[in-house]
N, CA, C and O atoms as a printed pandas DataFrame, in Angstrom:
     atom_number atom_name residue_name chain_id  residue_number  x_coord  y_coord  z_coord
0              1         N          UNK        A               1   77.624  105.664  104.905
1              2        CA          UNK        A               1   78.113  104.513  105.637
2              3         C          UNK        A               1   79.597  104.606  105.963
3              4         O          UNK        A               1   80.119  103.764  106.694
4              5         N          UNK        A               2   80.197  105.486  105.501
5              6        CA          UNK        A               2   81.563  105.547  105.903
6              7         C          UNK        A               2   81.950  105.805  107.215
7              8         O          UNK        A               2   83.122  106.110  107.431
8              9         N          UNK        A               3   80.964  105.713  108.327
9             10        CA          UNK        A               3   81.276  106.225  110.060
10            11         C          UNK        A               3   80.217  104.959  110.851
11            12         O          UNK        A               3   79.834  104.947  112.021
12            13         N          UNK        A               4   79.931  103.959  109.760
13            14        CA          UNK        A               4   79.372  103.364  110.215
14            15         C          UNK        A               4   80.200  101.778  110.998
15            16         O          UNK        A               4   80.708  100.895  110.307
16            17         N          UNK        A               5   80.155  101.757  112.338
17            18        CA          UNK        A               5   80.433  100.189  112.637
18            19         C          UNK        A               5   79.191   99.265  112.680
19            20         O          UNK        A               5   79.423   98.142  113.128
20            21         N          UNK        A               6   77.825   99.538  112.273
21            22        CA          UNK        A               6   76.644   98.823  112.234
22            23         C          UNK        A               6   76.360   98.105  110.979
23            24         O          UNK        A               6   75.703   97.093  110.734
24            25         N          UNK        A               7   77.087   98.972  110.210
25            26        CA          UNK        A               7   77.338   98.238  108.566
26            27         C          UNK        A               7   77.817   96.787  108.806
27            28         O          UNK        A               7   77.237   95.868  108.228
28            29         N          UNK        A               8   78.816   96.557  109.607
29            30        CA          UNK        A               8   79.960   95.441  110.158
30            31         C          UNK        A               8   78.603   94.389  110.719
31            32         O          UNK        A               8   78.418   93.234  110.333
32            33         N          UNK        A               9   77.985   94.940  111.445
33            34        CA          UNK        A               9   76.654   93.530  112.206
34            35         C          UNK        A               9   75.676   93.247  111.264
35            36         O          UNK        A               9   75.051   92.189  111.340
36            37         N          UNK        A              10   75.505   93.892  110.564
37            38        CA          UNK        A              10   74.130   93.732  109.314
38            39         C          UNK        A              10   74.881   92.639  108.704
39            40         O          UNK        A              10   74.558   91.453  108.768
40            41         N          UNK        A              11   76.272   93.284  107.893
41            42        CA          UNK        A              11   76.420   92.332  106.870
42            43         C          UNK        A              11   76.689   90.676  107.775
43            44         O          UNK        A              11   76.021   89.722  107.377
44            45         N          UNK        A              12   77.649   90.471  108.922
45            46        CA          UNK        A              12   77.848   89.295  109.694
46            47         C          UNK        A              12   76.300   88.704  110.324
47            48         O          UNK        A              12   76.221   87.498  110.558
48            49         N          UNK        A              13   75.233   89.496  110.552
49            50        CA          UNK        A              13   74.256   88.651  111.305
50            51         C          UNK        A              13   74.376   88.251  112.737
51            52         O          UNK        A              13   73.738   87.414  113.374
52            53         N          UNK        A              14   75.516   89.189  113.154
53            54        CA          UNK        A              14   76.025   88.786  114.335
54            55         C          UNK        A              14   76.510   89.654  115.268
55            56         O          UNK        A              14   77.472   90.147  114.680
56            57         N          UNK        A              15   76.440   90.301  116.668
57            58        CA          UNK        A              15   76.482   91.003  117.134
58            59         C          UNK        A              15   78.538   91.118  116.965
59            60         O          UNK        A              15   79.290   90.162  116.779
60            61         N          UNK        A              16   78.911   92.522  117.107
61            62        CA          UNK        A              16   80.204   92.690  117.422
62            63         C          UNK        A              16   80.694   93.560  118.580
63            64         O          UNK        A              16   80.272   94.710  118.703
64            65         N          UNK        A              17   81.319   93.186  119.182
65            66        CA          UNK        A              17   82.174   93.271  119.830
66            67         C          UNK        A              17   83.064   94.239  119.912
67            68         O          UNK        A              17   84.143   93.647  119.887
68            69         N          UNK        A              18   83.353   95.862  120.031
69            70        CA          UNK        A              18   84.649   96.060  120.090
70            71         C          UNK        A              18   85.091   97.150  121.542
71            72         O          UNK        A              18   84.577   98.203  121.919
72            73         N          UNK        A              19   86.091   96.459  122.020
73            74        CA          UNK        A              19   86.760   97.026  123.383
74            75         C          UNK        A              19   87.571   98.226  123.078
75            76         O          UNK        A              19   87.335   99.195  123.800
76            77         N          UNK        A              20   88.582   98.391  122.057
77            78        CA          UNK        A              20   88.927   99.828  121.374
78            79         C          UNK        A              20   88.877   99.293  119.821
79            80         O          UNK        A              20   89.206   98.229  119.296
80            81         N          UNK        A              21   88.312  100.518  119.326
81            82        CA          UNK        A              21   88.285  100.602  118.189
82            83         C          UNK        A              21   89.328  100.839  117.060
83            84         O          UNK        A              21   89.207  100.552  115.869
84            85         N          UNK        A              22   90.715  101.612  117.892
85            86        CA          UNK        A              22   91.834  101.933  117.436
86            87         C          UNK        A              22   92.571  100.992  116.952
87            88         O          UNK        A              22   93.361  101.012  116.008
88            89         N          UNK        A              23   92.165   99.895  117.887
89            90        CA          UNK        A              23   92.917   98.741  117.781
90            91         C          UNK        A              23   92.388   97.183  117.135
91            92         O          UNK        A              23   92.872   96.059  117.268
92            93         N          UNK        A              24   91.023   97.742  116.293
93            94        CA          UNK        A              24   90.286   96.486  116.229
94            95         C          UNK        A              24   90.448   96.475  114.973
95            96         O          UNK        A              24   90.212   97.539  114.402
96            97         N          UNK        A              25   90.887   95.319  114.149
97            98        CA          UNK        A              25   91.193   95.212  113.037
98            99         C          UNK        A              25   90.340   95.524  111.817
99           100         O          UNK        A              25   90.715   95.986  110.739
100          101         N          UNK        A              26   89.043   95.156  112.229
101          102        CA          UNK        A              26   88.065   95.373  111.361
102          103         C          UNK        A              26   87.450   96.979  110.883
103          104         O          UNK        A              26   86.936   97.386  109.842
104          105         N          UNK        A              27   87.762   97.585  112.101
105          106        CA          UNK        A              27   87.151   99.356  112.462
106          107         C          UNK        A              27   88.237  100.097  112.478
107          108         O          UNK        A              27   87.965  101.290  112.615
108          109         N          UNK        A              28   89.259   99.886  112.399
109          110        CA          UNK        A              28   90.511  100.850  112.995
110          111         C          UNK        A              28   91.236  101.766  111.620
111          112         O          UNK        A              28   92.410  102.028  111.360
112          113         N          UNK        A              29   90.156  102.036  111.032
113          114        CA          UNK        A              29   90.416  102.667  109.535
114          115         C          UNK        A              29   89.187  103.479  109.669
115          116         O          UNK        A              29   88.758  104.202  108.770
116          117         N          UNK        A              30   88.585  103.314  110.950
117          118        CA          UNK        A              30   86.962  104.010  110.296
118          119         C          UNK        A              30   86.905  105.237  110.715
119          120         O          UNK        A              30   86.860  105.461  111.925
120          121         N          UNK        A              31   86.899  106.176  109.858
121          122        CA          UNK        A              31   86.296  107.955  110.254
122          123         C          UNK        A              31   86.081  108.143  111.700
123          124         O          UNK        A              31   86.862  108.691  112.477
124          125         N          UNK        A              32   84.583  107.469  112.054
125          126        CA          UNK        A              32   84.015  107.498  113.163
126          127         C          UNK        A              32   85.208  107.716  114.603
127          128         O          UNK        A              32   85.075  108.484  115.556
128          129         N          UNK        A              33   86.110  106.947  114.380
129          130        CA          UNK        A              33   86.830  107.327  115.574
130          131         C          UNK        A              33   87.670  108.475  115.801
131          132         O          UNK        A              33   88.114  108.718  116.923
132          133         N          UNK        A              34   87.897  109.151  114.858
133          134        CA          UNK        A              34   88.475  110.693  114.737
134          135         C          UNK        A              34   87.292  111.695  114.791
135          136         O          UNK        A              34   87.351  112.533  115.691
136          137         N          UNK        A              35   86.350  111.722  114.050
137          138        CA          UNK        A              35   85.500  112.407  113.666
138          139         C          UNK        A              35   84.745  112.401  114.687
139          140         O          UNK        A              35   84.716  113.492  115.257
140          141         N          UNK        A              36   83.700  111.061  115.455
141          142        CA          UNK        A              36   82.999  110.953  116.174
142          143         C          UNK        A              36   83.482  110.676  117.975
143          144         O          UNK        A              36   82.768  110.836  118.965
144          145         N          UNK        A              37   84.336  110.407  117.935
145          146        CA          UNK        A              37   85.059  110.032  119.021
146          147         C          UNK        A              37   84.603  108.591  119.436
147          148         O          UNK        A              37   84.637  108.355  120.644
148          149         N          UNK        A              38   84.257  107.778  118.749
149          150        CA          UNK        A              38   84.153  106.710  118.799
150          151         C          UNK        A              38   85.045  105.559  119.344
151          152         O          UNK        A              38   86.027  105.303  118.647
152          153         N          UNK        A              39   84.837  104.687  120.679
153          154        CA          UNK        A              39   86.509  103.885  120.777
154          155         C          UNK        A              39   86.044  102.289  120.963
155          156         O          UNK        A              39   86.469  101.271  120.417
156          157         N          UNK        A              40   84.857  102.518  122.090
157          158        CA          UNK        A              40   84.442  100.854  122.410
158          159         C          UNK        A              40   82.775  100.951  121.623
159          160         O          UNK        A              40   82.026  101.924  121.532
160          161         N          UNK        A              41   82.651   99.958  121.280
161          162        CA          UNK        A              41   81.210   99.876  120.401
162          163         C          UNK        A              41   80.962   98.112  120.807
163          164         O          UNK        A              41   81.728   97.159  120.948
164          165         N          UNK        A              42   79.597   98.288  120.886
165          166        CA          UNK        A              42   78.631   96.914  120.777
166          167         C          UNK        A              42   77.662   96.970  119.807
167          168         O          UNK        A              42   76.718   97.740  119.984
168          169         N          UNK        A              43   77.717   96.319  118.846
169          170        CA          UNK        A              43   75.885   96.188  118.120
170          171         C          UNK        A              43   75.820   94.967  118.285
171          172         O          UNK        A              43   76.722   94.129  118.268
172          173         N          UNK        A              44   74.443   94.830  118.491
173          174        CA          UNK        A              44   73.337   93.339  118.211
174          175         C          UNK        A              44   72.684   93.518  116.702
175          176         O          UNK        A              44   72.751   94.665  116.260
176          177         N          UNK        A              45   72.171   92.702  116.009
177          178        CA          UNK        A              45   70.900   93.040  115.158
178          179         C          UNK        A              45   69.949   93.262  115.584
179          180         O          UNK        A              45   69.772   93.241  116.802
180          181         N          UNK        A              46   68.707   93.647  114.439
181          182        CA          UNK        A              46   67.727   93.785  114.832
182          183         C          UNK        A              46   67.166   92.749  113.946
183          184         O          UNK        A              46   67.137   92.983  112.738
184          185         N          UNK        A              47   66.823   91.897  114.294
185          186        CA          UNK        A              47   65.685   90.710  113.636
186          187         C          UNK        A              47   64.387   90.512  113.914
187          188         O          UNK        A              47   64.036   89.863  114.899
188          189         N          UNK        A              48   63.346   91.190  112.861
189          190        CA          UNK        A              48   62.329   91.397  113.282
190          191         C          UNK        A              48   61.276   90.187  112.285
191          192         O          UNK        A              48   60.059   90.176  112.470
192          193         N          UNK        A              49   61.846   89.361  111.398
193          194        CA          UNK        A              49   61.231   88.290  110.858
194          195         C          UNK        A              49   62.752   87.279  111.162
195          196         O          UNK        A              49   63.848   87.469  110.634
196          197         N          UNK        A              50   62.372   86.148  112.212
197          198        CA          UNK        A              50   62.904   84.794  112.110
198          199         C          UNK        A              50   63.234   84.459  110.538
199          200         O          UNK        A              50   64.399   84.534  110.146
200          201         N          UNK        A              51   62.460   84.190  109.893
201          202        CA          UNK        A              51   62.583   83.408  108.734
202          203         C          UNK        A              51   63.612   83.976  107.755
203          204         O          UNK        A              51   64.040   83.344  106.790
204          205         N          UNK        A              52   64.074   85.567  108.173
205          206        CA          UNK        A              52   65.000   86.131  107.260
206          207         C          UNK        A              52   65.820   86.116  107.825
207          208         O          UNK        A              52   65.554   86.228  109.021
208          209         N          UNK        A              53   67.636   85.954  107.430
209          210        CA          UNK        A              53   68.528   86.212  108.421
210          211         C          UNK        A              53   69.301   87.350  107.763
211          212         O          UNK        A              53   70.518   87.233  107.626
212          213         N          UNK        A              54   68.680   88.413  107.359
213          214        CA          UNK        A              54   69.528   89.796  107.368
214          215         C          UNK        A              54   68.887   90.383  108.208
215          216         O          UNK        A              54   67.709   90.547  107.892
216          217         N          UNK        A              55   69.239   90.843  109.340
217          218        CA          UNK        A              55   68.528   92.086  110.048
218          219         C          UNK        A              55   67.984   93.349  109.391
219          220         O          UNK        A              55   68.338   93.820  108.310
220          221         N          UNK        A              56   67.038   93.827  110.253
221          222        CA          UNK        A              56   66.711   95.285  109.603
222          223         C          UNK        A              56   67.731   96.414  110.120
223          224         O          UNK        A              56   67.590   97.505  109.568
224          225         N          UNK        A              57   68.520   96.340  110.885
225          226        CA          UNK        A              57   69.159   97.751  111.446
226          227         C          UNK        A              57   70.140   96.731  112.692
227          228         O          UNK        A              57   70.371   95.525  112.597
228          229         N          UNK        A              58   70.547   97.598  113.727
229          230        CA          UNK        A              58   71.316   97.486  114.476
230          231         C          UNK        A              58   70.717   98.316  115.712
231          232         O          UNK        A              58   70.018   99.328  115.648
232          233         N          UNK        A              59   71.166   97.633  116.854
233          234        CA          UNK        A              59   70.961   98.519  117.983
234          235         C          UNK        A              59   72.741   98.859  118.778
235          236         O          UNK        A              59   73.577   97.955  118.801
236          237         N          UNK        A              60   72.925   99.728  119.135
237          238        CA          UNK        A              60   74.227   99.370  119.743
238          239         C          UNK        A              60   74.303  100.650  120.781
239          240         O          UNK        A              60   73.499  101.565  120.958
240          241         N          UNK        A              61   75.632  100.357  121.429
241          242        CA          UNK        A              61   76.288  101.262  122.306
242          243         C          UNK        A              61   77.571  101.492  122.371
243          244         O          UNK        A              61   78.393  100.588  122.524
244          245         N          UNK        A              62   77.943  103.022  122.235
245          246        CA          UNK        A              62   79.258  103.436  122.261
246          247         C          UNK        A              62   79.719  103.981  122.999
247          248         O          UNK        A              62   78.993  104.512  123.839
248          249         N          UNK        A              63   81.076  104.134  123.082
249          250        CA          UNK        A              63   81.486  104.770  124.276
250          251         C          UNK        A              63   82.852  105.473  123.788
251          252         O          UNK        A              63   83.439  105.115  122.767
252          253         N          UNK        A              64   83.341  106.629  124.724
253          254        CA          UNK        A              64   84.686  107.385  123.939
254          255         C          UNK        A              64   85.993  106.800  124.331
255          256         O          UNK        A              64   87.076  106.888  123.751
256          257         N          UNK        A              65   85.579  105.988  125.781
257          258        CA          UNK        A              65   87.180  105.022  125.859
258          259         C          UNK        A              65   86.949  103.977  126.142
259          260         O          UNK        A              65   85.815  103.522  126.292
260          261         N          UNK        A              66   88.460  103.119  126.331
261          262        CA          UNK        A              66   87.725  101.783  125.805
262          263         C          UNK        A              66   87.164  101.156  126.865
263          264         O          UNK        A              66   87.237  101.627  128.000
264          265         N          UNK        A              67   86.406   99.765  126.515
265          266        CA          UNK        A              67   85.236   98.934  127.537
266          267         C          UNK        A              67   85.747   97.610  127.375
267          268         O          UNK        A              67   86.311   97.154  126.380
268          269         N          UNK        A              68   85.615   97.317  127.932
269          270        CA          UNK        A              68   86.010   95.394  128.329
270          271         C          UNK        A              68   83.825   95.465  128.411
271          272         O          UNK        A              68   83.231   95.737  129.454
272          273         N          UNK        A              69   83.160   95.171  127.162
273          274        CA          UNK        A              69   81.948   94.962  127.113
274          275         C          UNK        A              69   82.053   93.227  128.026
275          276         O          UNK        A              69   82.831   92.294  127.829
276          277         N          UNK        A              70   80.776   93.397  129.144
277          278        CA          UNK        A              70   80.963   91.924  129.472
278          279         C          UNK        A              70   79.591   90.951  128.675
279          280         O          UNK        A              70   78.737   91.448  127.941
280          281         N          UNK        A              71   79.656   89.968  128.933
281          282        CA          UNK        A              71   78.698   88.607  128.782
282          283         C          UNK        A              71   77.079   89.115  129.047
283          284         O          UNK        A              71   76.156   88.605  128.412
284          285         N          UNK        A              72   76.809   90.439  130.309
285          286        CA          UNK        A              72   75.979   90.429  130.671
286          287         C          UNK        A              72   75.398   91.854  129.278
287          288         O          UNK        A              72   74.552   91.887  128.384
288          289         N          UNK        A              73   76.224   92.612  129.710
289          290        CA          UNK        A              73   76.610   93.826  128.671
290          291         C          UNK        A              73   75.753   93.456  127.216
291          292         O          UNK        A              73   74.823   94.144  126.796
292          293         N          UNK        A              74   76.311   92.133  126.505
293          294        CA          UNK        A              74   76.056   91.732  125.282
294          295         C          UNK        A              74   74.505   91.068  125.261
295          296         O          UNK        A              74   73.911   91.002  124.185
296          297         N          UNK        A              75   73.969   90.650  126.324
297          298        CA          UNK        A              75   72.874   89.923  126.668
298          299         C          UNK        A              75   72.254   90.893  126.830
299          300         O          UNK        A              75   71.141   90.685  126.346
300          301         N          UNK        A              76   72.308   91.803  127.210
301          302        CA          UNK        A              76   71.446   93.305  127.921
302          303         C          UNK        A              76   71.124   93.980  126.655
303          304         O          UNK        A              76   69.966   94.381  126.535
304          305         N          UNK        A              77   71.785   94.134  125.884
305          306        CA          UNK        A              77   71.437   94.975  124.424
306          307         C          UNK        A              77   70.858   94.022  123.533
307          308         O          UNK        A              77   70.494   94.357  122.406
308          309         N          UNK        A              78   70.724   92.599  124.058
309          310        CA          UNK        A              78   70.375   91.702  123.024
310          311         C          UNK        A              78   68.498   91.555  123.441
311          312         O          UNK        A              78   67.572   91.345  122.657
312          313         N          UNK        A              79   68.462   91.734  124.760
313          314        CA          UNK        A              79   67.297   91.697  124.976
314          315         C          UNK        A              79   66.246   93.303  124.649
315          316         O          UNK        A              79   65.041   93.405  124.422
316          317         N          UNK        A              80   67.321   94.360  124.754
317          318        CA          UNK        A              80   66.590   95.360  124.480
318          319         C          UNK        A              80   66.599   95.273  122.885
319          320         O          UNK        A              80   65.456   95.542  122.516
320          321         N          UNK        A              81   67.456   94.995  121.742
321          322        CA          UNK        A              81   66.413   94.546  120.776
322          323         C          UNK        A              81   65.820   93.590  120.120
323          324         O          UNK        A              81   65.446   93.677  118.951
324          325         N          UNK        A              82   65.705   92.631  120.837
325          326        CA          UNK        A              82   64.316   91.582  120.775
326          327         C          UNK        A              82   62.996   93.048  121.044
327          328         O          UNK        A              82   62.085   93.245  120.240
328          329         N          UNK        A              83   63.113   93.511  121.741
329          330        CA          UNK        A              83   61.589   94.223  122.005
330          331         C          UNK        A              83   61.473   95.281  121.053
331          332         O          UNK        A              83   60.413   95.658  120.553
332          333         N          UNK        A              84   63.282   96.017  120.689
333          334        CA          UNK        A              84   63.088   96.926  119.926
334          335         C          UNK        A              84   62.036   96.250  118.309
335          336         O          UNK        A              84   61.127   96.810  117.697
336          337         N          UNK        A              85   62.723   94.801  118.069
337          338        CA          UNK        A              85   62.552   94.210  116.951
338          339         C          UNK        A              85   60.559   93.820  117.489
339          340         O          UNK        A              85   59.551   93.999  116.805
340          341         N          UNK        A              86   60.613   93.569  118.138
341          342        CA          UNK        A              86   58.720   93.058  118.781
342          343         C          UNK        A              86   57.973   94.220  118.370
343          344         O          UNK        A              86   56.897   93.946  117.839
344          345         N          UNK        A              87   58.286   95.585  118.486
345          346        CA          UNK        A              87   58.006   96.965  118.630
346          347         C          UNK        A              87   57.492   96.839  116.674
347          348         O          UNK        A              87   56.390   96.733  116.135
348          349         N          UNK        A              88   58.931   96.920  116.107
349          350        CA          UNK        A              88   59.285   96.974  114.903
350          351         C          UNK        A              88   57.845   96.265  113.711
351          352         O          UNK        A              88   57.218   96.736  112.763
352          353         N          UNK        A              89   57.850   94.651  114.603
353          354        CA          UNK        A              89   57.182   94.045  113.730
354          355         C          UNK        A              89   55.049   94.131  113.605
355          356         O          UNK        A              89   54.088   93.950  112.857
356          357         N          UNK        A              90   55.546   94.620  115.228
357          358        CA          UNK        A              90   53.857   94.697  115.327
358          359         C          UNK        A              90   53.495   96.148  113.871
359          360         O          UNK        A              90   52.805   95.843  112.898
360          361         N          UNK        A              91   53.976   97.314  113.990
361          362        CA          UNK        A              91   54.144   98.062  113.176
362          363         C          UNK        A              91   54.131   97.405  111.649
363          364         O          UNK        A              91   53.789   98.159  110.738
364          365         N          UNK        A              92   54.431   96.252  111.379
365          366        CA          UNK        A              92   54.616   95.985  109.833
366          367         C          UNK        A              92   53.410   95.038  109.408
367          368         O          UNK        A              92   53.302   94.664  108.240
């Protein structure tokens, strides 16, 4: 978990946000951006039981420079995992 920014949405329950990573207070210590070239990142959760609110995983998207992620951006990955999570649960 040390290159992980998905660790960051599991534990919050809440999708994050980051436009550079260099500069984001929460990530800007993390491996991943030297190592991986990591700079703008989005995760959503993956919530595949309502009734629990820890997700099972994360879905996200990265990029090597930075992104002004928009409104639609965050909605777009939110809907691809609702299905990833639909996918997930029929399986369980």
């Amino acid at each position: 978990l040390s290159h992980s920014f998905c660790r960051h949405v599991v534990e919050r329950g809440a999708p994050l946000v980051v436009r550079d990573a260099r500069e984001h207070p929460l990530v800007c210590g993390n491996p991943a951006i030297r190592d991986l070239g990591v700079v703008a990142y989005l995760g959503v959760p993956l919530v595949v039981d309502d009734d629990h609110d820890r997700p099972v995983g994360v879905l996200c998207a990265i990029d090597g420079t930075p992104r002004d992620w928009t409104d639609d951006d965050v909605e777009t990955l939110r809907t691809l995992a609702r299905t990833v999570a639909a996918e997930i649960a029929l399986r369980l």
